[in-house]
């Protein structure tokens, strides 16, 4: 059920390649002004989900389901203006041949029809908002440090004041201190404009520090989805329990030397019957081998597990 402040509504999103589904019926909402973190092991389908929100899935993908931004399907005309992507690789988002300030000014002119002079002035201000002095607006991307380049990408994503920013592991190429600063800045700039943020990340401390709600993906579907403080304090799906325990603690030191998530996720197209997590699940029963769990509301979040119960944790 959508709330009245739902900005983005995703229902039954499926993405497949050559008949093999890798995102398998994902549904969630993004509320106005919130940060929603999307987490899960490599290959879970986070990036494809993120890109499908913008209608930017690869050309060879088959996509179905509903993605509604403010009640309407997202179209390329919305890119940059209502919904913007911050990719992992800053260089791919910036042209190497034009000064950064000119690239921002061009984005402003093409979306807002600003005059050249106004666009230049606004572009310099947009760079200053992300901590890049206006005097550097004539610099090319290669003249910036990695952290500055990623800040410039944030400025580019935010310059036309989108309602929703989708950031796919936007800082993994940066050192931890710079990562934290850039993420803090991204969240702050979104909050200042009332924009919502979908943040794909592997880092639990990033979720804890920067997100309001989180969605946990496994093998192409959501297994647990709810407020960060609830899910982190008491994860209910066995996969979430294992994932959270396997991620490094805030200081980067592993929580445990034991493999808390034994085995590997299934290969797309070769999913087990029943619950797709059962080969790795310590709580699996015979029922789990035959019946696939549907998401249900439990303890203030959605959980897809036959045996999740608040008292079982
Ligand atoms: N263009 C493509 N063609 C075929 N399969 C693809 C394509 N892009 C992604 N996939 C497959 O879809 C699945 C999900 O990929 P996705 O990139 O969304 O994972 P992810 O959760 O973002 O992983 P990571 O944490 O490693 O970035 C993977 O099995 C991947 O191999
Ligand atoms: S449904 Fe069964 S196998 Fe799947 S996560 Fe829950 S307990 Fe484990
Ligand atoms: Mg990815």
Short mmCIF file of C-alpha atoms and ligand atoms in Angstrom, two decimals:
data_model
loop_
_atom_site.label_atom_id
_atom_site.label_comp_id
_atom_site.label_asym_id
_atom_site.label_seq_id
_atom_site.Cartn_x
_atom_site.Cartn_y
_atom_site.Cartn_z
CA UNK A 1 0.00 0.00 0.00
CA UNK A 2 1.45 3.40 -0.98
CA UNK A 3 1.52 6.28 1.51
CA UNK A 4 0.40 9.75 0.56
CA UNK A 5 4.03 10.97 0.53
CA UNK A 6 5.16 8.24 -1.88
CA UNK A 7 7.41 9.76 -4.53
CA UNK A 8 8.42 6.60 -6.38
CA UNK A 9 6.32 3.46 -6.53
CA UNK A 10 7.87 0.24 -7.87
CA UNK A 11 5.55 -2.72 -8.41
CA UNK A 12 6.45 -6.15 -9.74
CA UNK A 13 9.66 -4.98 -11.42
CA UNK A 14 11.25 -7.76 -13.50
CA UNK A 15 14.44 -7.59 -15.54
CA UNK A 16 15.66 -10.50 -17.66
CA UNK A 17 18.20 -11.39 -20.30
CA UNK A 18 17.45 -14.00 -22.96
CA UNK A 19 14.54 -15.39 -20.95
CA UNK A 20 16.45 -15.57 -17.64
CA UNK A 21 15.09 -13.27 -14.96
CA UNK A 22 17.68 -11.58 -12.76
CA UNK A 23 15.29 -9.13 -11.05
CA UNK A 24 12.22 -11.17 -10.10
CA UNK A 25 9.21 -9.10 -9.13
CA UNK A 26 10.55 -6.36 -6.88
CA UNK A 27 8.11 -3.93 -5.22
CA UNK A 28 8.92 -1.00 -2.97
CA UNK A 29 8.17 2.69 -2.44
CA UNK A 30 10.46 5.66 -1.95
CA UNK A 31 8.94 8.34 0.24
CA UNK A 32 9.44 12.04 -0.34
CA UNK A 33 12.70 13.25 1.21
CA UNK A 34 13.90 9.86 2.47
CA UNK A 35 17.08 7.85 1.90
CA UNK A 36 16.41 4.22 0.94
CA UNK A 37 19.44 1.90 0.93
CA UNK A 38 19.52 -1.11 -1.40
CA UNK A 39 21.86 -3.83 -0.09
CA UNK A 40 22.74 -7.43 -0.95
CA UNK A 41 25.57 -9.61 -2.18
CA UNK A 42 27.20 -9.14 -5.56
CA UNK A 43 24.88 -10.23 -8.38
CA UNK A 44 21.68 -9.75 -6.32
CA UNK A 45 20.28 -7.35 -8.92
CA UNK A 46 20.85 -4.02 -7.17
CA UNK A 47 22.36 -2.17 -10.12
CA UNK A 48 19.79 -3.46 -12.59
CA UNK A 49 17.01 -2.44 -10.21
CA UNK A 50 18.61 1.00 -9.77
CA UNK A 51 18.94 1.50 -13.51
CA UNK A 52 15.43 0.23 -14.19
CA UNK A 53 14.11 2.99 -11.89
CA UNK A 54 15.38 5.49 -14.45
CA UNK A 55 14.37 3.38 -17.45
CA UNK A 56 18.10 2.87 -18.08
CA UNK A 57 18.32 -0.93 -18.09
CA UNK A 58 20.64 -2.30 -20.81
CA UNK A 59 19.15 -2.34 -24.29
CA UNK A 60 19.21 -6.16 -24.44
CA UNK A 61 17.22 -6.48 -21.18
CA UNK A 62 13.51 -7.28 -21.02
CA UNK A 63 11.87 -5.11 -18.38
CA UNK A 64 8.32 -5.34 -17.01
CA UNK A 65 6.40 -4.01 -14.03
CA UNK A 66 5.47 -0.48 -12.99
CA UNK A 67 7.84 2.30 -11.99
CA UNK A 68 5.88 5.46 -11.26
CA UNK A 69 7.48 8.76 -10.26
CA UNK A 70 4.86 11.07 -8.81
CA UNK A 71 2.24 8.77 -10.36
CA UNK A 72 3.66 8.79 -13.92
CA UNK A 73 6.04 6.43 -15.74
CA UNK A 74 9.64 7.66 -15.90
CA UNK A 75 10.71 8.77 -19.39
CA UNK A 76 14.07 9.97 -20.75
CA UNK A 77 12.67 13.51 -20.57
CA UNK A 78 12.75 13.12 -16.76
CA UNK A 79 16.50 12.33 -16.66
CA UNK A 80 18.41 15.00 -14.81
CA UNK A 81 15.28 17.05 -14.31
CA UNK A 82 13.10 14.82 -12.07
CA UNK A 83 15.33 11.78 -11.51
CA UNK A 84 19.12 11.60 -11.73
CA UNK A 85 21.76 8.88 -11.54
CA UNK A 86 25.06 9.08 -9.69
CA UNK A 87 27.12 6.22 -11.15
CA UNK A 88 29.98 4.41 -9.45
CA UNK A 89 32.54 5.56 -11.96
CA UNK A 90 32.88 9.34 -11.93
CA UNK A 91 34.82 9.42 -15.18
CA UNK A 92 32.01 7.75 -17.09
CA UNK A 93 29.62 10.52 -16.01
CA UNK A 94 31.81 13.40 -17.16
CA UNK A 95 33.13 14.27 -20.58
CA UNK A 96 36.95 14.31 -20.59
CA UNK A 97 37.14 17.08 -23.19
CA UNK A 98 35.07 19.88 -21.65
CA UNK A 99 35.68 21.92 -18.48
CA UNK A 100 33.49 20.74 -15.62
CA UNK A 101 31.76 24.12 -15.28
CA UNK A 102 30.81 24.06 -18.98
CA UNK A 103 29.28 20.58 -18.60
CA UNK A 104 27.12 21.79 -15.72
CA UNK A 105 26.16 24.93 -17.64
CA UNK A 106 25.17 22.83 -20.65
CA UNK A 107 22.96 20.61 -18.45
CA UNK A 108 21.27 23.76 -17.11
CA UNK A 109 20.80 25.27 -20.54
CA UNK A 110 19.36 22.12 -22.08
CA UNK A 111 16.96 21.34 -19.24
CA UNK A 112 16.01 24.83 -18.09
CA UNK A 113 16.71 26.91 -21.16
CA UNK A 114 18.89 29.30 -19.13
CA UNK A 115 20.94 31.99 -20.81
CA UNK A 116 24.65 31.24 -21.21
CA UNK A 117 25.57 33.81 -18.56
CA UNK A 118 23.01 32.64 -16.00
CA UNK A 119 23.94 29.00 -16.60
CA UNK A 120 27.66 29.75 -16.02
CA UNK A 121 26.87 31.58 -12.78
CA UNK A 122 24.56 28.82 -11.54
CA UNK A 123 27.10 26.12 -12.53
CA UNK A 124 29.81 27.84 -10.47
CA UNK A 125 27.41 28.04 -7.52
CA UNK A 126 26.53 24.35 -7.93
CA UNK A 127 30.23 23.45 -7.76
CA UNK A 128 30.67 25.57 -4.65
CA UNK A 129 27.73 23.77 -3.03
CA UNK A 130 29.72 20.53 -3.27
CA UNK A 131 32.94 22.13 -2.01
CA UNK A 132 34.66 22.86 -5.34
CA UNK A 133 35.81 26.50 -5.58
CA UNK A 134 34.18 28.40 -8.45
CA UNK A 135 37.70 29.23 -9.67
CA UNK A 136 38.11 25.52 -10.59
CA UNK A 137 35.08 25.47 -12.88
CA UNK A 138 37.35 25.84 -15.95
CA UNK A 139 39.28 22.68 -14.99
CA UNK A 140 38.84 19.39 -16.88
CA UNK A 141 37.87 16.22 -14.96
CA UNK A 142 41.41 14.75 -15.19
CA UNK A 143 42.74 17.77 -13.30
CA UNK A 144 40.61 16.85 -10.27
CA UNK A 145 41.36 14.31 -7.54
CA UNK A 146 39.07 11.23 -7.37
CA UNK A 147 37.09 12.79 -4.53
CA UNK A 148 36.66 16.09 -6.41
CA UNK A 149 35.57 14.27 -9.55
CA UNK A 150 32.92 12.42 -7.60
CA UNK A 151 31.81 15.74 -6.06
CA UNK A 152 31.54 17.17 -9.57
CA UNK A 153 29.36 14.18 -10.51
CA UNK A 154 27.14 14.97 -7.53
CA UNK A 155 26.92 18.59 -8.68
CA UNK A 156 25.95 17.32 -12.15
CA UNK A 157 23.24 15.02 -10.75
CA UNK A 158 21.84 17.73 -8.48
CA UNK A 159 22.17 20.81 -10.68
CA UNK A 160 18.67 20.62 -12.14
CA UNK A 161 17.15 19.87 -8.73
CA UNK A 162 15.72 16.39 -9.35
CA UNK A 163 13.11 14.99 -6.97
CA UNK A 164 14.91 11.64 -6.79
CA UNK A 165 18.61 10.78 -6.96
CA UNK A 166 19.66 7.16 -7.56
CA UNK A 167 23.26 6.54 -6.51
CA UNK A 168 24.83 3.16 -7.37
CA UNK A 169 27.77 2.62 -5.02
CA UNK A 170 28.82 6.19 -5.70
CA UNK A 171 31.97 6.17 -3.60
CA UNK A 172 33.50 2.69 -3.71
CA UNK A 173 36.47 3.92 -5.76
CA UNK A 174 37.40 6.41 -3.02
CA UNK A 175 39.33 6.00 0.23
CA UNK A 176 37.10 5.50 3.32
CA UNK A 177 37.46 9.04 4.65
CA UNK A 178 36.62 10.64 1.30
CA UNK A 179 33.75 8.15 0.83
CA UNK A 180 32.20 9.26 4.07
CA UNK A 181 32.55 12.95 3.22
CA UNK A 182 31.09 12.53 -0.28
CA UNK A 183 28.16 10.44 1.00
CA UNK A 184 27.51 12.95 3.77
CA UNK A 185 27.52 15.70 1.17
CA UNK A 186 25.17 13.77 -1.13
CA UNK A 187 22.71 13.22 1.68
CA UNK A 188 22.98 16.82 2.86
CA UNK A 189 22.43 18.26 -0.64
CA UNK A 190 19.41 15.98 -1.19
CA UNK A 191 17.99 16.97 2.21
CA UNK A 192 18.54 20.68 1.46
CA UNK A 193 16.39 20.34 -1.68
CA UNK A 194 13.86 17.89 -0.22
CA UNK A 195 15.01 15.26 -2.76
CA UNK A 196 14.78 11.53 -2.08
CA UNK A 197 17.79 9.26 -2.46
CA UNK A 198 18.07 5.58 -3.39
CA UNK A 199 21.54 4.48 -2.35
CA UNK A 200 23.01 1.17 -3.51
CA UNK A 201 25.75 0.15 -1.12
CA UNK A 202 27.67 -2.79 0.31
CA UNK A 203 28.66 -0.98 3.49
CA UNK A 204 26.60 -1.48 6.61
CA UNK A 205 28.00 1.59 8.32
CA UNK A 206 26.85 3.63 5.31
CA UNK A 207 23.33 2.23 5.74
CA UNK A 208 23.34 2.93 9.45
CA UNK A 209 24.65 6.43 9.08
CA UNK A 210 22.90 7.66 5.97
CA UNK A 211 19.68 5.73 5.29
CA UNK A 212 16.16 5.92 6.73
CA UNK A 213 14.95 2.60 5.33
CA UNK A 214 16.66 -0.35 3.72
CA UNK A 215 15.75 -3.04 1.21
CA UNK A 216 17.71 -6.30 1.25
CA UNK A 217 17.95 -8.14 -2.08
CA UNK A 218 18.84 -11.77 -2.65
CA UNK A 219 18.97 -13.49 -6.04
CA UNK A 220 16.76 -10.88 -7.69
CA UNK A 221 14.08 -10.34 -5.07
CA UNK A 222 13.55 -8.46 -1.82
CA UNK A 223 13.85 -10.54 1.34
CA UNK A 224 13.47 -7.79 3.93
CA UNK A 225 12.48 -4.16 3.61
CA UNK A 226 11.83 -1.63 6.36
CA UNK A 227 13.20 1.09 8.67
CA UNK A 228 16.98 0.88 9.15
CA UNK A 229 16.87 1.04 12.95
CA UNK A 230 14.38 -1.85 13.13
CA UNK A 231 16.10 -4.07 10.57
CA UNK A 232 19.60 -3.53 11.95
CA UNK A 233 18.50 -4.00 15.55
CA UNK A 234 16.45 -7.14 14.80
CA UNK A 235 16.84 -8.58 11.30
CA UNK A 236 14.11 -11.19 10.78
CA UNK A 237 15.01 -12.92 7.50
CA UNK A 238 17.85 -15.47 7.91
CA UNK A 239 19.55 -13.95 4.86
CA UNK A 240 19.57 -10.49 6.46
CA UNK A 241 20.96 -11.95 9.68
CA UNK A 242 23.80 -13.61 7.76
CA UNK A 243 24.46 -10.64 5.51
CA UNK A 244 24.66 -8.17 8.38
CA UNK A 245 26.98 -10.46 10.33
CA UNK A 246 29.24 -10.95 7.32
CA UNK A 247 29.76 -7.28 6.57
CA UNK A 248 32.76 -5.62 8.17
CA UNK A 249 32.16 -3.62 11.33
CA UNK A 250 32.56 0.15 11.28
CA UNK A 251 36.28 -0.10 12.02
CA UNK A 252 36.75 -2.42 9.00
CA UNK A 253 37.59 -5.42 11.20
CA UNK A 254 35.47 -8.49 10.38
CA UNK A 255 32.91 -9.27 13.07
CA UNK A 256 33.69 -12.95 12.99
CA UNK A 257 36.18 -15.28 11.38
CA UNK A 258 33.49 -17.88 10.78
CA UNK A 259 31.78 -17.90 7.38
CA UNK A 260 28.37 -16.64 8.42
CA UNK A 261 26.94 -16.95 4.92
CA UNK A 262 28.24 -20.27 3.64
CA UNK A 263 27.95 -21.11 -0.04
CA UNK A 264 27.17 -18.79 -2.92
CA UNK A 265 24.03 -17.23 -4.34
CA UNK A 266 22.34 -19.35 -7.02
CA UNK A 267 23.11 -18.83 -10.70
CA UNK A 268 20.32 -16.95 -12.48
CA UNK A 269 18.24 -19.46 -14.43
CA UNK A 270 19.18 -22.27 -12.02
CA UNK A 271 17.20 -21.20 -8.97
CA UNK A 272 16.22 -23.83 -6.45
CA UNK A 273 12.51 -24.61 -6.07
CA UNK A 274 10.85 -23.17 -3.01
CA UNK A 275 12.79 -20.51 -1.13
CA UNK A 276 15.82 -19.59 -3.23
CA UNK A 277 17.90 -19.16 -0.04
CA UNK A 278 17.21 -22.64 1.39
CA UNK A 279 20.53 -24.29 0.33
CA UNK A 280 22.37 -21.73 2.50
CA UNK A 281 19.83 -21.34 5.28
CA UNK A 282 20.34 -22.80 8.75
CA UNK A 283 16.61 -22.53 9.49
CA UNK A 284 15.29 -24.25 6.34
CA UNK A 285 12.59 -26.90 6.74
CA UNK A 286 11.02 -29.25 4.19
CA UNK A 287 8.32 -26.65 3.56
CA UNK A 288 11.03 -24.18 2.44
CA UNK A 289 12.20 -26.60 -0.26
CA UNK A 290 8.87 -26.62 -2.03
CA UNK A 291 7.07 -23.34 -1.25
CA UNK A 292 8.50 -19.95 -2.22
CA UNK A 293 7.81 -17.39 0.56
CA UNK A 294 5.87 -14.24 -0.34
CA UNK A 295 6.64 -10.93 1.39
CA UNK A 296 4.44 -10.29 4.43
CA UNK A 297 4.24 -7.52 7.02
CA UNK A 298 5.91 -8.36 10.28
CA UNK A 299 7.21 -6.22 13.13
CA UNK A 300 7.11 -2.98 11.11
CA UNK A 301 8.75 -4.28 7.92
CA UNK A 302 8.15 -6.65 4.98
CA UNK A 303 9.82 -10.06 5.19
CA UNK A 304 9.85 -12.94 2.68
CA UNK A 305 10.51 -15.99 4.87
CA UNK A 306 8.20 -18.78 6.06
CA UNK A 307 9.76 -18.92 9.50
CA UNK A 308 10.54 -15.28 10.31
CA UNK A 309 8.95 -14.29 13.59
CA UNK A 310 9.97 -11.58 16.05
CA UNK A 311 10.34 -14.15 18.84
CA UNK A 312 12.55 -16.41 16.68
CA UNK A 313 15.50 -14.02 16.66
N1 LIG B 1 23.90 -6.88 -19.55
C1 LIG B 1 23.72 -8.05 -18.90
N2 LIG B 1 23.52 -9.21 -19.56
C2 LIG B 1 23.31 -10.38 -18.91
N3 LIG B 1 23.29 -10.48 -17.55
C3 LIG B 1 23.49 -9.36 -16.85
C4 LIG B 1 23.71 -8.08 -17.47
N4 LIG B 1 23.86 -7.15 -16.49
C5 LIG B 1 23.75 -7.82 -15.32
N5 LIG B 1 23.52 -9.13 -15.53
C6 LIG B 1 23.35 -10.17 -14.50
O1 LIG B 1 22.28 -9.78 -13.66
C7 LIG B 1 22.54 -10.12 -12.29
C8 LIG B 1 22.39 -8.90 -11.42
O2 LIG B 1 23.36 -7.94 -11.81
P1 LIG B 1 23.55 -6.56 -11.03
O3 LIG B 1 24.63 -5.83 -11.75
O4 LIG B 1 22.25 -5.87 -10.90
O5 LIG B 1 24.05 -7.06 -9.61
P2 LIG B 1 24.47 -6.18 -8.33
O6 LIG B 1 23.60 -6.58 -7.20
O7 LIG B 1 24.50 -4.74 -8.71
O8 LIG B 1 25.95 -6.73 -8.05
P3 LIG B 1 27.27 -5.91 -7.57
O9 LIG B 1 27.13 -5.77 -6.08
O10 LIG B 1 28.39 -6.83 -7.95
O11 LIG B 1 27.32 -4.60 -8.29
C9 LIG B 1 23.95 -10.74 -12.28
O12 LIG B 1 23.80 -12.13 -12.30
C10 LIG B 1 24.55 -10.24 -13.56
O13 LIG B 1 25.51 -11.17 -14.05
S1 LIG B 2 11.83 -19.48 3.96
FE1 LIG B 2 12.97 -21.14 4.91
S2 LIG B 2 14.86 -21.35 3.69
FE2 LIG B 2 13.93 -19.39 3.17
S3 LIG B 2 14.95 -17.94 4.50
FE3 LIG B 2 13.08 -18.57 5.55
S4 LIG B 2 13.69 -20.29 6.87
FE4 LIG B 2 15.33 -19.98 5.36
MG1 LIG B 3 26.02 -3.34 -8.89
#
